[in-house]
Coordinates of C-alpha atoms in Angstrom, one line a residue:
M1 CA 61.1 -36.1 75.3
L2 CA 60.5 -35.5 71.5
V3 CA 57.1 -34.7 70.8
T4 CA 55.4 -34.9 66.9
N5 CA 52.6 -33.0 66.0
T6 CA 52.9 -34.1 62.1
S7 CA 49.8 -36.1 62.4
A8 CA 47.8 -32.7 64.0
I9 CA 49.3 -30.3 61.6
S10 CA 48.2 -32.6 58.6
D11 CA 44.5 -33.1 60.0
T12 CA 44.2 -29.0 60.2
Q13 CA 45.7 -28.9 56.6
R14 CA 43.0 -31.4 55.5
L15 CA 40.3 -29.3 57.3
Q16 CA 41.2 -25.8 55.7
E17 CA 41.6 -27.6 52.1
N18 CA 38.3 -29.2 52.6
R19 CA 36.6 -25.6 53.5
V20 CA 38.7 -24.4 50.7
T21 CA 37.0 -26.6 48.2
S22 CA 33.6 -26.5 49.8
A23 CA 33.4 -22.5 49.1
A24 CA 34.8 -22.7 45.7
V25 CA 32.2 -25.5 45.1
N26 CA 29.5 -22.9 46.5
D27 CA 30.8 -20.0 44.4
A28 CA 31.0 -22.1 41.1
G29 CA 26.9 -23.4 42.0
Q30 CA 26.3 -19.9 42.4
Q31 CA 27.6 -18.8 39.6
T32 CA 26.1 -21.3 37.3
T33 CA 23.0 -20.5 39.0
T34 CA 23.2 -16.7 38.0
D35 CA 24.2 -18.0 34.4
N36 CA 21.4 -20.4 33.9
K37 CA 18.7 -17.4 35.3
A38 CA 20.8 -14.8 32.7
A39 CA 20.0 -17.7 29.9
T40 CA 16.7 -18.3 30.9
V41 CA 15.9 -14.0 30.8
T42 CA 17.5 -14.0 27.6
A43 CA 15.8 -16.8 26.3
E44 CA 12.3 -15.4 27.2
K45 CA 12.9 -11.8 26.0
G46 CA 13.7 -13.4 22.6
S47 CA 10.9 -15.7 22.9
Q48 CA 8.5 -12.4 23.8
H49 CA 10.1 -10.3 21.2
Q50 CA 9.4 -13.0 18.4
V51 CA 5.8 -13.6 19.7
L52 CA 5.2 -10.0 19.6
S53 CA 7.0 -9.6 16.3
R54 CA 4.4 -11.9 14.8
W55 CA 1.6 -9.8 16.4
V56 CA 2.8 -7.1 14.8
A57 CA 3.2 -8.7 11.4
L58 CA 0.0 -10.3 11.7
A59 CA -2.2 -7.0 12.8
T60 CA -0.5 -5.2 9.4
V61 CA -1.9 -8.2 7.4
T62 CA -4.9 -7.9 8.9
K63 CA -5.5 -4.2 8.0
S64 CA -4.2 -4.5 4.6
M65 CA -6.8 -7.4 4.0
G66 CA -9.7 -5.1 5.6
N67 CA -8.6 -2.6 3.5
S68 CA -9.0 -4.7 0.3
E69 CA -12.0 -6.6 1.5
Q70 CA -13.7 -3.1 1.6
S71 CA -12.6 -1.6 -1.6
A72 CA -13.8 -5.1 -3.5
R73 CA -17.4 -4.3 -1.5
T74 CA -17.2 -0.2 -2.7
L75 CA -16.2 -1.3 -6.7
K76 CA -18.7 -4.0 -6.4
Q77 CA -21.7 -1.5 -5.1
L78 CA -20.8 0.6 -8.1
S79 CA -20.5 -1.9 -10.5
Y80 CA -24.5 -2.6 -9.4
Q81 CA -25.5 0.9 -9.7
L82 CA -23.6 1.5 -13.1
R83 CA -25.9 -1.5 -14.4
A84 CA -29.0 0.0 -12.8
L85 CA -28.1 3.6 -14.4
S86 CA -27.9 1.9 -17.7
S87 CA -31.2 0.0 -17.6
R88 CA -33.0 3.4 -16.8
I89 CA -31.1 5.0 -19.6
N90 CA -32.5 2.0 -21.7
Q91 CA -35.7 2.9 -20.4
Q92 CA -36.1 6.4 -22.0
A93 CA -37.1 6.6 -25.5
P94 CA -34.8 8.4 -27.3
N95 CA -36.4 11.9 -28.1
K96 CA -35.8 15.3 -27.4
G97 CA -38.1 15.1 -24.3
S98 CA -36.0 12.4 -22.5
K99 CA -32.6 13.6 -23.2
G100 CA -33.1 16.1 -20.3
A101 CA -34.7 13.5 -17.6
V102 CA -31.5 11.3 -18.7
Q103 CA -28.9 13.9 -18.5
S104 CA -30.5 14.6 -14.6
Q105 CA -30.6 11.4 -14.0
V106 CA -26.9 10.8 -14.7
A107 CA -25.7 13.6 -13.1
S108 CA -27.1 12.4 -9.9
A109 CA -26.0 9.1 -10.0
V110 CA -22.8 10.2 -10.4
S111 CA -22.6 12.2 -7.7
Q112 CA -23.5 9.4 -5.5
M113 CA -21.1 7.5 -6.8
K114 CA -18.3 9.9 -6.2
A115 CA -19.6 10.0 -2.4
L116 CA -19.4 5.9 -2.2
L117 CA -16.3 5.8 -3.5
Q118 CA -14.9 8.4 -1.1
Q119 CA -16.8 6.7 1.6
G120 CA -15.9 3.1 0.6
G121 CA -11.7 3.3 0.2
V122 CA -11.7 3.7 -3.1
N123 CA -9.9 6.7 -5.3
G124 CA -10.7 8.5 -8.2
K125 CA -8.8 5.9 -10.4
L126 CA -10.9 3.0 -8.9
R127 CA -7.9 1.3 -7.1
S128 CA -7.9 0.8 -3.4
S129 CA -7.0 4.0 -1.1
D130 CA -5.0 1.9 1.4
P131 CA -2.6 4.6 3.2
A132 CA -0.1 1.8 3.6
V133 CA 0.2 1.5 -0.4
Q134 CA -1.1 4.2 -1.9
S135 CA 0.9 6.0 -4.1
V136 CA 0.7 9.7 -5.6
T137 CA 0.4 10.2 -9.5
R138 CA 0.6 13.6 -11.2
E139 CA -0.3 14.5 -14.5
L140 CA 2.2 16.5 -17.3
T141 CA 0.5 18.8 -18.8
N142 CA -0.6 18.0 -22.5
K143 CA 1.0 21.5 -23.5
V144 CA 4.4 20.0 -23.0
D145 CA 5.2 16.8 -25.6
L146 CA 7.9 15.0 -25.0
L147 CA 6.8 11.8 -26.5
S148 CA 6.0 12.1 -30.1
A149 CA 8.9 12.2 -32.6
K150 CA 10.7 15.5 -33.8
A151 CA 13.3 16.5 -36.2
L152 CA 15.9 17.9 -34.0
D153 CA 17.8 16.5 -31.1
E154 CA 16.5 17.6 -27.6
Q155 CA 18.3 18.1 -24.6
V156 CA 16.0 18.6 -21.6
S157 CA 16.3 19.2 -17.6
I158 CA 13.7 19.6 -15.0
V159 CA 14.0 20.6 -11.6
M160 CA 11.4 19.5 -9.5
G161 CA 10.0 22.0 -7.4
R162 CA 11.8 22.4 -3.9
S163 CA 12.5 18.9 -3.5
G164 CA 16.2 18.8 -4.6
K165 CA 15.5 16.6 -7.2
A166 CA 16.5 17.2 -10.9
V167 CA 17.3 14.9 -14.2
S168 CA 18.2 15.6 -17.3
F169 CA 17.9 13.5 -20.6
S170 CA 18.4 13.7 -24.2
L171 CA 15.8 12.7 -26.9
P172 CA 17.0 11.9 -30.5
A173 CA 15.9 13.0 -33.5
Y174 CA 13.1 11.0 -34.9
A175 CA 12.5 8.7 -31.9
N176 CA 9.4 7.1 -31.9
K177 CA 6.9 7.1 -28.7
S178 CA 8.0 4.3 -27.2
A179 CA 11.6 5.2 -27.7
N180 CA 11.2 8.3 -25.9
L181 CA 9.0 6.9 -22.8
S182 CA 11.8 4.4 -22.5
T183 CA 14.2 7.6 -22.3
L184 CA 11.9 9.0 -19.4
Q185 CA 11.5 6.3 -17.7
Q186 CA 14.9 5.6 -17.3
A187 CA 15.9 9.2 -16.3
F188 CA 13.3 9.5 -13.7
A189 CA 14.1 6.2 -12.0
G190 CA 17.0 7.3 -10.2
Q191 CA 14.7 9.8 -8.5
D192 CA 12.2 6.6 -7.6
I193 CA 9.7 7.9 -9.9
S194 CA 7.9 6.1 -12.4
V195 CA 6.6 7.3 -16.0
G196 CA 3.6 6.3 -17.7
V197 CA 1.0 7.3 -20.4
S198 CA -2.6 7.9 -19.9
E199 CA -5.6 7.3 -22.0
R200 CA -5.3 10.5 -23.4
D201 CA -1.8 10.4 -24.5
T202 CA -0.6 12.3 -21.5
L203 CA 2.3 11.4 -19.1
L204 CA 1.5 10.1 -15.8
F205 CA 4.4 11.0 -12.9
S206 CA 3.8 8.5 -9.8
A207 CA 5.8 7.8 -6.6
S208 CA 5.3 6.4 -3.4
K209 CA 4.0 9.2 -0.3
E210 CA 7.4 9.4 0.9
A211 CA 9.0 10.4 -2.3
S212 CA 5.9 12.6 -3.6
S213 CA 6.7 15.9 -2.6
A214 CA 8.5 16.0 -6.1
L215 CA 5.1 15.9 -7.9
K216 CA 3.6 18.5 -5.5
E217 CA 5.1 21.8 -6.8
P218 CA 5.4 23.3 -10.2
W219 CA 8.9 21.9 -12.3
L220 CA 11.1 24.3 -13.9
M221 CA 11.7 23.0 -17.3
M222 CA 14.4 23.9 -19.8
G223 CA 15.8 22.6 -23.3
K224 CA 17.6 22.7 -26.2
G225 CA 15.5 22.5 -29.7
V226 CA 11.7 22.5 -30.4
R227 CA 10.1 21.2 -27.3
I228 CA 11.1 23.7 -24.8
A229 CA 12.5 27.1 -26.3
A230 CA 16.1 27.9 -25.0
G231 CA 16.6 30.7 -22.7
N232 CA 14.8 31.3 -19.3
P233 CA 13.1 28.2 -16.9
V234 CA 9.1 27.4 -18.0
S235 CA 7.5 26.6 -14.9
V236 CA 4.9 23.6 -15.5
S237 CA 2.5 22.5 -13.3
L238 CA 1.2 18.8 -12.4
N239 CA -2.2 18.0 -12.4
E240 CA -4.0 15.6 -10.5
E241 CA -5.5 12.7 -12.5
P242 CA -9.1 13.2 -13.6
H243 CA -11.9 11.1 -11.7
A244 CA -12.8 7.5 -13.4
L245 CA -16.7 9.2 -13.3
D246 CA -15.6 12.9 -14.6
K247 CA -16.4 11.4 -18.3
L248 CA -19.9 10.4 -17.3
Q249 CA -20.3 13.8 -15.7
Q250 CA -19.1 15.7 -18.6
L251 CA -21.7 13.9 -21.0
A252 CA -24.5 14.8 -18.5
Q253 CA -23.7 18.0 -19.0
T254 CA -23.0 18.3 -22.6
Q255 CA -26.5 18.8 -24.8
N256 CA -28.2 16.2 -26.3
T257 CA -25.7 13.8 -25.7
A258 CA -26.8 10.2 -27.0
N259 CA -28.2 7.6 -25.0
E260 CA -25.4 5.0 -26.8
A261 CA -22.9 7.7 -25.6
Y262 CA -23.3 7.3 -22.0
Q263 CA -23.8 3.4 -22.4
Q264 CA -20.5 3.5 -23.9
Q265 CA -19.0 5.5 -21.1
I266 CA -20.7 3.0 -18.3
A267 CA -19.5 -0.2 -20.7
Q268 CA -15.8 1.2 -20.0
L269 CA -16.1 1.9 -16.1
Q270 CA -17.3 -1.6 -16.1
R271 CA -14.2 -2.7 -17.7
S272 CA -12.5 -0.7 -15.3
I273 CA -14.0 -1.9 -12.4
R274 CA -13.5 -5.7 -13.1
A275 CA -9.9 -4.7 -13.7
S276 CA -9.3 -3.1 -10.3
L277 CA -11.4 -6.0 -8.8
Q278 CA -8.4 -8.8 -10.2
N279 CA -5.9 -6.2 -9.0
I280 CA -7.2 -6.4 -5.5
E281 CA -7.7 -10.2 -5.6
N282 CA -3.7 -10.7 -6.7
Q283 CA -3.1 -8.4 -3.4
R284 CA -5.5 -10.8 -1.5
Q285 CA -3.3 -13.9 -2.7
Q286 CA 0.0 -12.0 -1.5
I287 CA -1.7 -11.4 1.4
L288 CA -2.5 -14.9 2.4
Q289 CA 0.7 -15.8 1.5
R290 CA 2.3 -13.6 4.2
L291 CA -0.3 -15.0 6.4
Q292 CA 1.1 -18.5 5.7
Q293 CA 4.8 -17.2 6.3
I294 CA 3.6 -15.9 9.8
Q295 CA 2.0 -19.3 10.7
R296 CA 5.0 -21.1 9.5
S297 CA 7.5 -19.2 12.0
P298 CA 8.9 -20.8 15.1
A299 CA 7.0 -20.8 18.4
G300 CA 4.3 -19.2 19.3
E301 CA 1.5 -18.4 21.3
T302 CA -2.1 -20.5 21.0
E303 CA -3.9 -17.4 21.1
L304 CA -2.0 -16.1 18.2
Q305 CA -2.8 -19.4 16.2
E306 CA -6.4 -19.1 16.8
L307 CA -6.3 -15.5 15.6
T308 CA -4.8 -16.3 12.3
Q309 CA -7.1 -19.6 11.5
Q310 CA -9.9 -16.8 12.2
V311 CA -8.7 -14.8 9.8
Q312 CA -7.8 -17.1 7.1
Q313 CA -11.9 -18.6 7.4
I314 CA -13.0 -14.5 6.9
L315 CA -10.9 -14.5 3.9
N316 CA -12.3 -17.6 2.5
Q317 CA -15.7 -17.0 3.1
P318 CA -16.2 -13.4 3.4
D319 CA -19.8 -12.0 4.2
Q320 CA -20.9 -8.3 4.8
N321 CA -19.3 -8.4 8.7
A322 CA -15.9 -9.4 6.9
V323 CA -14.7 -5.7 7.4
S324 CA -15.4 -4.8 10.6
I325 CA -14.2 -8.0 11.9
L326 CA -10.8 -7.8 10.7
V327 CA -10.7 -4.3 12.0
S328 CA -11.6 -5.4 15.1
Q329 CA -8.8 -8.0 14.9
A330 CA -6.6 -5.4 13.9
N331 CA -7.5 -3.4 16.7
I332 CA -7.1 -6.0 19.0
T333 CA -3.6 -7.1 18.0
R334 CA -2.6 -3.7 18.4
N335 CA -3.9 -3.5 22.0
L336 CA -2.5 -6.4 23.0
V337 CA 1.0 -5.7 21.7
S338 CA 1.0 -2.2 23.3
F339 CA 0.0 -4.3 26.7
S340 CA 2.5 -6.7 26.2
L341 CA 5.3 -3.9 25.3
S342 CA 4.0 -1.7 28.6
S343 CA 4.4 -4.7 30.7
G344 CA 7.6 -5.9 30.2
R345 CA 9.2 -2.7 31.0

């Protein structure tokens, strides 16, 4: 008798195939779940990085605005003190007996004003001393003349201390002041140093804090012509710019200074203050634009949006507590960023 087991074998094969298929489905499901989790983690990290980047950007913007507001308030206080000093000088009779009193008043007022600027975030040139944007400026001694026209061609080489920087340039015969200044600006631009002219007609060299080492040590100058005699290098020192209030202080140290001389210098200072306040306002507009860019960036936290709105309200309606509020906001932002970074480890 022949017994066939084809049906049994087929059933067994189908059962095994079902098990294999089920296992494959389970493996695929687990793989999909793992991939989804990995994608979710990646997306969360990307979102966290984006939010933290915005917090850091906002902290930087807020700190810059705080410095600007502080500088503007300090300059306005300086302007008020100068007006008060001008009024006191006007009240003094123009005679020899009053000149000593005026000298004493001006000397005392200048000392107080310099202290005000130092404490209020304003440097000696009546500009904001924000460390984030502050540059270093040095003045070349007026004993070295690189601007006026000369009858001979000039060749000048300068080695800037131990910074490793050096420049060489030619000044053609009979070139005027503007042409020579342009030549200097082009030569020093390659070393990230800008060149200008002061009110006293001396050369000013400015560089960012990172590139300022070239301005902090004596220069060695060599040349061919009449500006710098050929031969051994000549050591030339660079000086800090005079304080904006030095001229007023010098007038107070000079005997028999006329009241009109004080008033003229005070008027000059007031013009400089207005120019500095305008520069601060321009910086303020740039900061506002930066705030708008941060707000337009995708995604973000509700707290971040609320904080940016608070900052904008302070900008639009600043009061005597604006700086304190802004600095507090910056500190809060910094702490939140530090906390978030440590929590994500």
